[in-house]
Tab-separated table of C-alpha atoms in Angstrom:
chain	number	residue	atom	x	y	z
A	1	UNK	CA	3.306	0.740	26.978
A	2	UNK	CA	1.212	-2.448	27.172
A	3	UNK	CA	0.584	-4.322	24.623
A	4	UNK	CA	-2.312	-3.999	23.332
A	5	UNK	CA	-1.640	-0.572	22.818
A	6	UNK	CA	1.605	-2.137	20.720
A	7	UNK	CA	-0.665	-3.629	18.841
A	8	UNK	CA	-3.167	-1.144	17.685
A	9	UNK	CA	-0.262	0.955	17.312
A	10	UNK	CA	1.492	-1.033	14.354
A	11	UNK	CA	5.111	0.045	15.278
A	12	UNK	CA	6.309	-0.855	12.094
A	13	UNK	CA	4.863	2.170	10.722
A	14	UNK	CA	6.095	4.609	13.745
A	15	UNK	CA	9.316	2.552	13.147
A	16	UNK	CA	9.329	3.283	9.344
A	17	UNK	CA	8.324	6.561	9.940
A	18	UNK	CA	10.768	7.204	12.491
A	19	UNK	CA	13.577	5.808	9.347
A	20	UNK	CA	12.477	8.625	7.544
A	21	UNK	CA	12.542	10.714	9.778
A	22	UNK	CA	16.420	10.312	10.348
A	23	UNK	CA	16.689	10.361	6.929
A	24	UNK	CA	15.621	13.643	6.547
A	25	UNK	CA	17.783	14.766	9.058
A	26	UNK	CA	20.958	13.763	7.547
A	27	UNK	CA	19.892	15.030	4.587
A	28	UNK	CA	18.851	18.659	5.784
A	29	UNK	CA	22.369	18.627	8.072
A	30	UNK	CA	24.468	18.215	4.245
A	31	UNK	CA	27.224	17.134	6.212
A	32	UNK	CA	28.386	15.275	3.526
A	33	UNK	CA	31.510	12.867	3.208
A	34	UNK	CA	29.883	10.827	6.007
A	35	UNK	CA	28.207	6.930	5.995
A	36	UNK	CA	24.661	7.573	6.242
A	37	UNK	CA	24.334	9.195	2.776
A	38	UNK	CA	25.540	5.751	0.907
A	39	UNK	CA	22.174	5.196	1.721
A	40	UNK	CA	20.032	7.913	1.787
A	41	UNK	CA	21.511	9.244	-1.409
A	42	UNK	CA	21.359	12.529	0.135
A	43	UNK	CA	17.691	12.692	-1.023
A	44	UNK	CA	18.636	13.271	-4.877
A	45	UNK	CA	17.478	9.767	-5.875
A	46	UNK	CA	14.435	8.827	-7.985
A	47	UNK	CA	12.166	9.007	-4.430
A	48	UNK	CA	13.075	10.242	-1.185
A	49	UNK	CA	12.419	9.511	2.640
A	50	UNK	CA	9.920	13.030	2.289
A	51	UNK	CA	7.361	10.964	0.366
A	52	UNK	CA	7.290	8.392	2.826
A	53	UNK	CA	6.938	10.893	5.348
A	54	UNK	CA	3.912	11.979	3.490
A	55	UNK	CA	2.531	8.625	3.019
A	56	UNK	CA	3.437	7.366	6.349
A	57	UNK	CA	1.030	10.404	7.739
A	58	UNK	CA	-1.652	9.609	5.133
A	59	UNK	CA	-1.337	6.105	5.709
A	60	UNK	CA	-1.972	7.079	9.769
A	61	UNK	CA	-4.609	9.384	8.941
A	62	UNK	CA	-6.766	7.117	7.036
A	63	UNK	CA	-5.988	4.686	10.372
A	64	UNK	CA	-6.483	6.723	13.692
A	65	UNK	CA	-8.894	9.269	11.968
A	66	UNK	CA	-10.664	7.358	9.512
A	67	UNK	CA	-11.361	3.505	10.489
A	68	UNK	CA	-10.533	3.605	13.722
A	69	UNK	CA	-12.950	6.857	14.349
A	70	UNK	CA	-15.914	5.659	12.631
A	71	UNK	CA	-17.953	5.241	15.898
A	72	UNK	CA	-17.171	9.330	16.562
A	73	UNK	CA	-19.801	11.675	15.016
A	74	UNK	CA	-18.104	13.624	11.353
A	75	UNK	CA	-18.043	16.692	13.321
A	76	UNK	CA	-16.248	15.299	16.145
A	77	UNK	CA	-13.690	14.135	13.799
A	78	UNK	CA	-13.564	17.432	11.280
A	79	UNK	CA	-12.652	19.204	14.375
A	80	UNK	CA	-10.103	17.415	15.474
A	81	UNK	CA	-8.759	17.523	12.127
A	82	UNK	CA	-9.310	20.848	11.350
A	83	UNK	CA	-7.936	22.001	14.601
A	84	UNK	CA	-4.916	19.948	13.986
A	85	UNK	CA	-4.575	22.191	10.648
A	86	UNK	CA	-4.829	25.233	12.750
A	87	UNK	CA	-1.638	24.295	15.061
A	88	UNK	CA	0.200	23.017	11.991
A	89	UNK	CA	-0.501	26.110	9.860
A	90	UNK	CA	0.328	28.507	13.290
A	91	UNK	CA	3.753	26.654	14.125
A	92	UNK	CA	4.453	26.953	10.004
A	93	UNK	CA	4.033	30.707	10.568
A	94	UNK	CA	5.837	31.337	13.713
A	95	UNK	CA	8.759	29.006	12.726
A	96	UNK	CA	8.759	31.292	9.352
A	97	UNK	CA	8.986	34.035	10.935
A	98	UNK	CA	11.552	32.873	13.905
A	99	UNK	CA	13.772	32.091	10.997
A	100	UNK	CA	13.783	35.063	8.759
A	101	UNK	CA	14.410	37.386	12.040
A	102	UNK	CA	17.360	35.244	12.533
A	103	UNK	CA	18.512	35.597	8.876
A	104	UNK	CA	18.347	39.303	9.153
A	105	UNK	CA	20.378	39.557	12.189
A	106	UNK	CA	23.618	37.040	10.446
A	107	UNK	CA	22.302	37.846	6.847
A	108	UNK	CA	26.212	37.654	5.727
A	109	UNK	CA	26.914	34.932	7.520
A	110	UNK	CA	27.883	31.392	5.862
A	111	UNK	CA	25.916	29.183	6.369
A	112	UNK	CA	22.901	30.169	6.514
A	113	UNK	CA	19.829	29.238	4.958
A	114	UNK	CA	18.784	30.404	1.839
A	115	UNK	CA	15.819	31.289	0.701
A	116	UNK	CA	15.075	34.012	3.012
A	117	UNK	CA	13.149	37.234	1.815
A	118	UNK	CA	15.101	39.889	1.092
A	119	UNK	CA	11.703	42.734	1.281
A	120	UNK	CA	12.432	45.135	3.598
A	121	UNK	CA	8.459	45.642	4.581
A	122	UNK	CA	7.687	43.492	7.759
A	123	UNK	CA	3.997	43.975	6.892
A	124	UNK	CA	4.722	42.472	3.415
A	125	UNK	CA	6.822	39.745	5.263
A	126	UNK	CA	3.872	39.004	7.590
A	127	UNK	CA	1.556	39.385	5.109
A	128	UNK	CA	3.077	37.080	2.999
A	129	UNK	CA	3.551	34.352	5.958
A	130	UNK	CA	0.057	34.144	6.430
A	131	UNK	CA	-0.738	33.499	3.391
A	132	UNK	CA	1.544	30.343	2.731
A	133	UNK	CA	3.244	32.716	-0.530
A	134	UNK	CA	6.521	32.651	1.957
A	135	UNK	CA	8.291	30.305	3.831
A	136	UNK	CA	11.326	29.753	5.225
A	137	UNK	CA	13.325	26.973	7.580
A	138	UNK	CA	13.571	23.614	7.570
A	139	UNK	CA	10.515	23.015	8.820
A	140	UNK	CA	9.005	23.593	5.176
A	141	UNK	CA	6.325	20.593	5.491
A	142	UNK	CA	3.969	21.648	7.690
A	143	UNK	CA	2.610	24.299	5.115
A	144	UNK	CA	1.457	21.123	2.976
A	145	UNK	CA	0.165	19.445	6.268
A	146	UNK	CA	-2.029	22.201	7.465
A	147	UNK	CA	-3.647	22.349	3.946
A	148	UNK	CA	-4.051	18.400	3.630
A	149	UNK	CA	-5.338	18.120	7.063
A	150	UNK	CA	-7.959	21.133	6.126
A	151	UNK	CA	-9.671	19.222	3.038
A	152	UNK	CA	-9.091	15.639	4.838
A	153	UNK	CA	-12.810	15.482	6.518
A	154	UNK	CA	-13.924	15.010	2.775
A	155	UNK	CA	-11.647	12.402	2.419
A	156	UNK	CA	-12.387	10.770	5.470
A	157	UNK	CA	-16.355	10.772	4.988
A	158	UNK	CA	-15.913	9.209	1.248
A	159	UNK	CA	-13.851	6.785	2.927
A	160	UNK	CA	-16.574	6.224	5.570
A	161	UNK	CA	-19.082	5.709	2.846
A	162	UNK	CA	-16.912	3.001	0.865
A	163	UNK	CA	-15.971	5.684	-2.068
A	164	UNK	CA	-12.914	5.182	-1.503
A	165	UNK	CA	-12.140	4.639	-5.426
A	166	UNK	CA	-13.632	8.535	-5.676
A	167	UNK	CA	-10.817	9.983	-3.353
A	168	UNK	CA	-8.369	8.023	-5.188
A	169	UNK	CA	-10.157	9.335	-8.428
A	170	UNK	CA	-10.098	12.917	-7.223
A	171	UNK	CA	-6.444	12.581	-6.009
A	172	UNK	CA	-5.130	11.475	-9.481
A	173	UNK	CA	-7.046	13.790	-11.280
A	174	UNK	CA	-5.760	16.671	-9.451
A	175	UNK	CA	-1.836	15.466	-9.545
A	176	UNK	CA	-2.408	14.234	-13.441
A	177	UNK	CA	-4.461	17.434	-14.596
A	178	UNK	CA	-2.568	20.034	-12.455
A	179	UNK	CA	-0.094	19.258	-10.070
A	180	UNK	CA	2.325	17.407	-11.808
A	181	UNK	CA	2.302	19.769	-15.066
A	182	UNK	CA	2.625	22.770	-12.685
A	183	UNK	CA	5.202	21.093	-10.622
A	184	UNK	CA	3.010	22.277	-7.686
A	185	UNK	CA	4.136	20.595	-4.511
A	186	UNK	CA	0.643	21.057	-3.124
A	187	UNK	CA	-1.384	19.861	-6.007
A	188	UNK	CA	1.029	17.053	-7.080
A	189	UNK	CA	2.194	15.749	-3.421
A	190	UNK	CA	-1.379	15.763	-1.831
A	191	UNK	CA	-1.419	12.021	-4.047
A	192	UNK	CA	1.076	10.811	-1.508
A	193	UNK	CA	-0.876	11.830	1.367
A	194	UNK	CA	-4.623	11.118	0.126
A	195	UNK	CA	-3.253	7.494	-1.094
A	196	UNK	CA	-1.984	6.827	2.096
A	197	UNK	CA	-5.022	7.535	3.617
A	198	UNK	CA	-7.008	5.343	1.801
A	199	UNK	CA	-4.166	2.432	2.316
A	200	UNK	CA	-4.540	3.085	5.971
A	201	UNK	CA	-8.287	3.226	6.494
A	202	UNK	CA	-8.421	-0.769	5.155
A	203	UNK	CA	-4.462	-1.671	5.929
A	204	UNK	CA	-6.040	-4.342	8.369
A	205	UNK	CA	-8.553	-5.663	5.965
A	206	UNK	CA	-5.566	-5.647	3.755
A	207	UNK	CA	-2.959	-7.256	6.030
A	208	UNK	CA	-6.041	-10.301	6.555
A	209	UNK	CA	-6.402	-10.597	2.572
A	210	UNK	CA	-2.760	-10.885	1.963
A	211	UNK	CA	-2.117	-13.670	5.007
A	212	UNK	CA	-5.226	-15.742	3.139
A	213	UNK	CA	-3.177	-15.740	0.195
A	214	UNK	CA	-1.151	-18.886	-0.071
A	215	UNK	CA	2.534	-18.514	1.204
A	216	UNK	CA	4.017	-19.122	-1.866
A	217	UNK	CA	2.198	-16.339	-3.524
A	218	UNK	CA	2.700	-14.265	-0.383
A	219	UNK	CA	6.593	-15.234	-0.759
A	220	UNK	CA	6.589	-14.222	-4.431
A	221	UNK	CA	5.384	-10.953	-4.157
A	222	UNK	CA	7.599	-10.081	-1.421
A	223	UNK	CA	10.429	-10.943	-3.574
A	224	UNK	CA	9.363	-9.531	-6.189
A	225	UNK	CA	8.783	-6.092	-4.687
A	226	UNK	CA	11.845	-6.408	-3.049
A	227	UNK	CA	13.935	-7.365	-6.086
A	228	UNK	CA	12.448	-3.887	-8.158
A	229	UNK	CA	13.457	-2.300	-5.532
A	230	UNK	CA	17.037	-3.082	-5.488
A	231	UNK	CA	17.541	-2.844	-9.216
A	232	UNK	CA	15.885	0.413	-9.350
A	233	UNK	CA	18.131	1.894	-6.114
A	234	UNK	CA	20.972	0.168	-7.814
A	235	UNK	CA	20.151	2.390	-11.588
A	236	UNK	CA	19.118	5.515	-9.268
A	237	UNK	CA	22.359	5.430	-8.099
A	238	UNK	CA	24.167	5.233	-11.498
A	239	UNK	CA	22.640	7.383	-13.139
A	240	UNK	CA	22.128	10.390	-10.506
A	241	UNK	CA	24.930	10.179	-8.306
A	242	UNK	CA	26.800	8.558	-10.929
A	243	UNK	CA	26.332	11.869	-12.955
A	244	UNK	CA	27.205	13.847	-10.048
A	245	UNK	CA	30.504	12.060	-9.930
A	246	UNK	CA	31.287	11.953	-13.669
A	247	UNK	CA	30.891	15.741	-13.828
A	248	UNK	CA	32.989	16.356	-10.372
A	249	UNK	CA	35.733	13.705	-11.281
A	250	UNK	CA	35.584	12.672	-14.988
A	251	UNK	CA	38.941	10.758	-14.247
A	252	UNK	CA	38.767	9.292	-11.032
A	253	UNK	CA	39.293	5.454	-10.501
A	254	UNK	CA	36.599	3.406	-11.767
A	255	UNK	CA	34.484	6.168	-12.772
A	256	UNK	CA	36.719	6.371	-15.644
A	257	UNK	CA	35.600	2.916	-17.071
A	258	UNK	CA	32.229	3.978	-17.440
A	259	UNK	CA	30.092	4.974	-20.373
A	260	UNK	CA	30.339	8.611	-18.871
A	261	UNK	CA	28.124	10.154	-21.761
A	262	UNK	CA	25.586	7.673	-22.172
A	263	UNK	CA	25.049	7.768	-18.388
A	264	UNK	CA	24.664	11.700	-18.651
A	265	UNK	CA	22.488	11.635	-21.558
A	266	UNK	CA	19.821	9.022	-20.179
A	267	UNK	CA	19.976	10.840	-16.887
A	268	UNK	CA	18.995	13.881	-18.525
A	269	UNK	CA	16.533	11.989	-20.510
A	270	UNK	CA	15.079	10.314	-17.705
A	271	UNK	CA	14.999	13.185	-15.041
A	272	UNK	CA	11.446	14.639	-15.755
A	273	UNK	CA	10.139	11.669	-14.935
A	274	UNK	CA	11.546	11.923	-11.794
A	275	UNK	CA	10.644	15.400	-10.907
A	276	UNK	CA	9.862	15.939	-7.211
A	277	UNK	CA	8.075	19.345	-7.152
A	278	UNK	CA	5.543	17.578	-9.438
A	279	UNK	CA	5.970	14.081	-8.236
A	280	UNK	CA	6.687	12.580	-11.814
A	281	UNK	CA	5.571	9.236	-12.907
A	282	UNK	CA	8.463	7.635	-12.408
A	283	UNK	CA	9.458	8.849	-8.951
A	284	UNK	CA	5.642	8.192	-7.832
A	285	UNK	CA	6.417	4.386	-9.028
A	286	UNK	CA	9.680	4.196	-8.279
A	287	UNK	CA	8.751	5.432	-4.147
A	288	UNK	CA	5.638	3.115	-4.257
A	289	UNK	CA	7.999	0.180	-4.801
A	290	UNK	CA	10.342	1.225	-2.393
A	291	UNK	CA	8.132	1.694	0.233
A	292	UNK	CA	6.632	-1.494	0.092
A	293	UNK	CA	9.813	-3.003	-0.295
A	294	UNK	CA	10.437	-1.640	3.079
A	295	UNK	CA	7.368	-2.534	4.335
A	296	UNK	CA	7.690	-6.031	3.772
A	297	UNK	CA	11.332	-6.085	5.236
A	298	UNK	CA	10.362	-4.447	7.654
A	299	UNK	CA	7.319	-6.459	8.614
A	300	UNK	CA	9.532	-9.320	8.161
A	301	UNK	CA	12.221	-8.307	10.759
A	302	UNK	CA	9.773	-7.022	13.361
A	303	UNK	CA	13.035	-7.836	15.648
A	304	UNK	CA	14.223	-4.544	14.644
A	305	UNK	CA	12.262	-2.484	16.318
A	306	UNK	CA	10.925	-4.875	19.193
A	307	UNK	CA	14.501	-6.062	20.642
A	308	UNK	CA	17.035	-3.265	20.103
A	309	UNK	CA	17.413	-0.242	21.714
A	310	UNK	CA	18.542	1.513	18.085
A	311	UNK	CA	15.137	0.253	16.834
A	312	UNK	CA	13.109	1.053	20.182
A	313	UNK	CA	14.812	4.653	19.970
A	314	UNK	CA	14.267	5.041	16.582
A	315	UNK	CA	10.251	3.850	17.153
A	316	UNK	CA	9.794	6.841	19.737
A	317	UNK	CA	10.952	9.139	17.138
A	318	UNK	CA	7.897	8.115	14.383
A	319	UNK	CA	5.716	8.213	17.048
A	320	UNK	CA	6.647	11.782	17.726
A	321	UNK	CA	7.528	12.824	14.550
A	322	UNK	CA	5.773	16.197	13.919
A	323	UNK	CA	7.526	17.350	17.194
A	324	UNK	CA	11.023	15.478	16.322
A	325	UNK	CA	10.302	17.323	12.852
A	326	UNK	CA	10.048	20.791	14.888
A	327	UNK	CA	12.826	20.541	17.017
A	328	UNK	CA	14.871	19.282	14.205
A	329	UNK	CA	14.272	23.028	11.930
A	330	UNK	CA	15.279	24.473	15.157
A	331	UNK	CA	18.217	22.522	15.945
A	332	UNK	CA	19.492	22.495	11.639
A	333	UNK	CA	19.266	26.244	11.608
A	334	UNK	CA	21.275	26.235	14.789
A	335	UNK	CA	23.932	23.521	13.328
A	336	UNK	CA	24.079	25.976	10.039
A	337	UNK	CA	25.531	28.853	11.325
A	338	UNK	CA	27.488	27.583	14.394
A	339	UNK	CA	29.066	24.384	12.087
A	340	UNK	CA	28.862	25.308	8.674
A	341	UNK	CA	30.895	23.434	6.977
A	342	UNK	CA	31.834	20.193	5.939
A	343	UNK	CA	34.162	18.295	7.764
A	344	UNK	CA	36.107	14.729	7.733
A	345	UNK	CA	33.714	11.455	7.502
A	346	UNK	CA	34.310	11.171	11.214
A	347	UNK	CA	33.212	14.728	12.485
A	348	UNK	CA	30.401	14.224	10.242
A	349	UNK	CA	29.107	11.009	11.665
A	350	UNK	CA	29.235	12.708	14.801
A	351	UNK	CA	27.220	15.593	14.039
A	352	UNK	CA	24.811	13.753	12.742
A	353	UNK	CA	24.513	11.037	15.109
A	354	UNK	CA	24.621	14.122	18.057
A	355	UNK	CA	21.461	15.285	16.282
A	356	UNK	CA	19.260	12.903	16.232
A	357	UNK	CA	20.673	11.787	19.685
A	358	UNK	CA	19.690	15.241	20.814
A	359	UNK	CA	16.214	15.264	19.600
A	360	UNK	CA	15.381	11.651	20.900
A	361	UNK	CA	16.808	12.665	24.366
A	362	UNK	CA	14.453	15.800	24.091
A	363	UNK	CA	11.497	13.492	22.781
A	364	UNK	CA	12.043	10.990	26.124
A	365	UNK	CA	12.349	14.021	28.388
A	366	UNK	CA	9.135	15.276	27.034
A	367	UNK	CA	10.573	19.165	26.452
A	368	UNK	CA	8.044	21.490	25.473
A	369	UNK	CA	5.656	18.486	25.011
A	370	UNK	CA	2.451	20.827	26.057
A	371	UNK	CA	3.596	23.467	23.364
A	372	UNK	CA	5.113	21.346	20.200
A	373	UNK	CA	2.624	19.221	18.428
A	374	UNK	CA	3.936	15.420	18.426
């Protein structure tokens, strides 16, 4: 790759969204005692690598289809994007239906997948498929995509016009008024992804602003972004794994020196707010600080991904992520019912390092490239 396609690439964000996307992974594989979920939390914290994956692809949107498209006639761009949809929503299908064929052939065996239908009318099945009311897998997101990318071109033209504060304005109204009181993933998570757009349609103008600001201002608000960000992992921590814990082993070592009840009480009281279906306040503010906490790091230590062959590796993935995000519902369902269990920290390190191994060795190779959206 030369460099200035480097450039107009801004790996940190395929690097970021290449983190998530390993994230996700370990998450979906639940092979749990292990190392990577002392920091992933196993995605029960107050935000989750899935809304970065969301924003990430917003955030890209808004980029590659918005600002950097605005020579390209609407329609030229609406078909793309609609088109895009169309894959999205037909791999969503297929994959949905791949799955619950599978489920019906080793529908008593452990480890599978639940969630399957249990109808025994294919046409109801199919019927149902089509119309987004079922679906199954771990490849769950690309329902939400496909419907995102489908009302985008309205976002995009706003954003084209400078009305950007109207799809921001629309998007809040929608998750406020709707989406999170009907902890509807689609009306509720749709903020994520329309947010990120607008981000990434002016993330140069607003990468020039924030280098004109003096570095000691620059330097404070990277600190202090990064410092909520801590505390509020740190409290995440205590009070939902913590609570996990406390109910599992109300005696165990130190666990036993803490204010068990008052840490299950305020995690009960605080836990709406952190509803993911409906993306509750909290867990929208709580991700928004996180993420840029990350960014900044990130941005900081461009190292990371420009020197190591972890970070390189990791890069390729976020820049292939809807196929990495494919292969990887394939490959989990797989892992399910041929491993399904949980094993010894070690075991489990390996399965989920093989994983992701597997799926950046597939990426490199370029398997099924002309088939699997990337």
């Amino acid at each position: 790759m030369q460099n200035s396609d480097k450039k107009s690439r801004l790996l940190h964000l395929d690097f970021m969204r290449g983190i998530f996307l390993c994230v996700i992974i370990v998450d979906h594989l639940q092979k749990f005692p292990g190392f990577f979920e002392l920091f992933t939390g196993r995605g029960l914290l107050w935000a989750s690598a899935a809304e970065g994956f969301f924003f990430l692809s917003g955030i890209l949107l808004g980029l590659v289809r918005g600002r950097r498209s605005a020579s390209q006639p609407m329609l030229s761009v609406m078909k793309k994007l609609w088109g895009r949809a169309t894959l999205l929503y037909i791999w969503n299908v297929l994959l949905t239906l791949l799955f619950t064929l599978i489920a019906f052939v080793f529908i008593d065996k452990v480890g599978l997948k639940p969630g399957y239908s249990t109808s025994t009318s294919v046409s109801l099945i199919v019927q149902e498929t089509l119309s987004l009311q079922y679906v199954y897998g771990w490849a769950d997101f690309l329902q939400y995509y496909a419907i995102f990318l489908f009302f985008s071109p309205v976002a995009i033209w706003l954003l084209r016009k400078k009305y950007w504060w109207l799809v921001l304005i629309i998007s809040i109204g929608v998750w406020g008024l709707w989406g999170t009181r009907s902890h509807n993933f689609y009306l509720s998570w749709q903020l994520l992804f329309f947010s990120g757009a607008v981000f990434g349609f002016y993330v140069e103008q607003i990468h020039a602003w924030f280098r004109g600001l003096q570095k000691i201002t620059q330097k404070r608000v990277r600190n202090v972004v990064i410092a909520m960000a801590g505390l509020t992992f740190i409290a995440s921590y205590i009070f939902v794994i913590g609570s996990i814990y406390i109910k599992d082993y109300p005696n165990w070592g130190w666990l036993s020196m803490l204010p068990a009840q008052k840490i299950l009480d305020l995690n009960t009281w605080l836990s709406p707010g952190f509803d993911k279906p409906g993306l509750g306040v909290g867990r929208l503010i709580t991700f928004y600080v996180w993420f840029f906490a990350m960014y900044f790091v990130i941005k900081r230590f461009a190292w990371l991904y420009e020197k190591t062959k972890v970070g390189r590796a990791i890069t390729v993935l976020g820049q292939n992520s809807l196929y990495a995000y494919i292969v990887h519902s394939i490959l989990l369902f797989t892992v399910g019912l041929l491993w399904p269990g949980k094993y010894g920290i070690v075991l489990n390190i390996f399965i989920n390092v093989g994983v992701i191994s597997l799926i950046f060795v597939l990426v490199r190779k370029r398997v099924f490239f002309n088939y699997i959206p990337r």
